[in-house]
Protein backbone atom coordinates (compact mmCIF):
# COMPACT_ATOMS: atom_id res chain seq x y z
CA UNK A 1 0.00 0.00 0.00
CA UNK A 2 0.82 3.35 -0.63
CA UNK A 3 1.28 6.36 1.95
CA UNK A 4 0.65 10.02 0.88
CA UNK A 5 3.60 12.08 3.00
CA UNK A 6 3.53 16.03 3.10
CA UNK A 7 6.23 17.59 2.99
CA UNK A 8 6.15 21.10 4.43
CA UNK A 9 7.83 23.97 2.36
CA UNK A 10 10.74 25.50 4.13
CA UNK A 11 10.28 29.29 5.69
CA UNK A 12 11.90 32.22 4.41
CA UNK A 13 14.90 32.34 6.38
CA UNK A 14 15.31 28.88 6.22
CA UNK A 15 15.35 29.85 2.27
CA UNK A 16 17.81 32.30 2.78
CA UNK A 17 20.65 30.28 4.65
CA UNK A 18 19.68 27.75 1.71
CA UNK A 19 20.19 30.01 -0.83
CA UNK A 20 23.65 31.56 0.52
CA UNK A 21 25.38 28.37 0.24
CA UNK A 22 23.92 28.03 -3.57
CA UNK A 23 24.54 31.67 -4.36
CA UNK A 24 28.94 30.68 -3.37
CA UNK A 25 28.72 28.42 -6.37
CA UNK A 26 26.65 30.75 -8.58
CA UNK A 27 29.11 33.59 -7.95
CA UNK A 28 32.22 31.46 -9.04
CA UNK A 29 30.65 29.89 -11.82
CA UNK A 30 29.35 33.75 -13.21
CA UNK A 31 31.44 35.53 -11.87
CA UNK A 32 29.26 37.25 -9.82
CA UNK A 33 29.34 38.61 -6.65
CA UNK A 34 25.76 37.79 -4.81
CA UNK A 35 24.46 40.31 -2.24
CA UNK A 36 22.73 39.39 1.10
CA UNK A 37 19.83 41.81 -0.40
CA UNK A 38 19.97 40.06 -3.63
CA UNK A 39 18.76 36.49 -1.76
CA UNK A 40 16.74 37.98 0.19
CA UNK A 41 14.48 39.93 -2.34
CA UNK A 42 14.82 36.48 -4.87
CA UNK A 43 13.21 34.55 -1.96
CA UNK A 44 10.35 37.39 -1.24
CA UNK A 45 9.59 37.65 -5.10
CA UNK A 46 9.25 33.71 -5.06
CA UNK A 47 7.48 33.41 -2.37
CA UNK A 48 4.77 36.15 -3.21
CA UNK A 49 4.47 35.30 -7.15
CA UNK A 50 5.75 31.56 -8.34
CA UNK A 51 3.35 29.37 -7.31
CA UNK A 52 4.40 26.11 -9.37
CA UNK A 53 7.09 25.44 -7.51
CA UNK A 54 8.41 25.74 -3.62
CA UNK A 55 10.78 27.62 -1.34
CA UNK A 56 13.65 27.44 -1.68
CA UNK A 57 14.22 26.30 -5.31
CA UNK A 58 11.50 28.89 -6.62
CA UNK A 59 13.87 31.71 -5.23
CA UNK A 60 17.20 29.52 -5.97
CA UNK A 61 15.68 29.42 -9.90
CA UNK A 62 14.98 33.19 -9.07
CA UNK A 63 18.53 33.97 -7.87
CA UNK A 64 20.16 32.09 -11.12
CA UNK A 65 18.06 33.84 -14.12
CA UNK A 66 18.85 37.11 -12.03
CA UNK A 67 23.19 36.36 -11.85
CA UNK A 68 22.48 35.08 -15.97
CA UNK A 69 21.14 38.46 -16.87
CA UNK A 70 23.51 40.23 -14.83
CA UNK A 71 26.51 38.08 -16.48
CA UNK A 72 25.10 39.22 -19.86
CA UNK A 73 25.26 42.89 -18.59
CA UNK A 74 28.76 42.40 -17.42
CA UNK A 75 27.66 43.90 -14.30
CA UNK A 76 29.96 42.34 -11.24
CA UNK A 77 27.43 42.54 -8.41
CA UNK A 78 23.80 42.06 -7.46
CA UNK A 79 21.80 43.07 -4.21
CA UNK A 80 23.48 44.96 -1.19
């Protein structure tokens, strides 16, 4: 038999100590640098509009098409 488990999404500062450990890898593969403010406005934004997915990989999707666009702008720092 099967067993339906619910898993509870994670809370927003749980998202953002998630997100600072995924945003060190972001900034060395983009080159990059990552702002506190930065992570903490990608998990806000996530958690207030994308509703397909949840915290923290909505904001950590967030946080990567924000450094991409950045990188494209040659612009060497995001967030405060």
């Amino acid at each position: 038999a099967f067993e339906t488990i619910v898993v509870q999404e994670v809370s927003q500062t749980e998202a953002e100590q998630i997100l600072v450990y995924q945003a060190l890898d972001l900034e060395a593969e983009y080159k990059v640098k990552i702002g506190f403010g930065a992570i903490r406005t990608a998990v806000g934004l996530a958690k207030k509009y994308v509703r397909t997915k949840f915290l923290p990989e909505s904001a950590a999707e967030l946080l990567k098409e924000t450094v991409v666009v950045a990188e494209g702008k040659r612009a060497v720092r995001i967030g405060h």
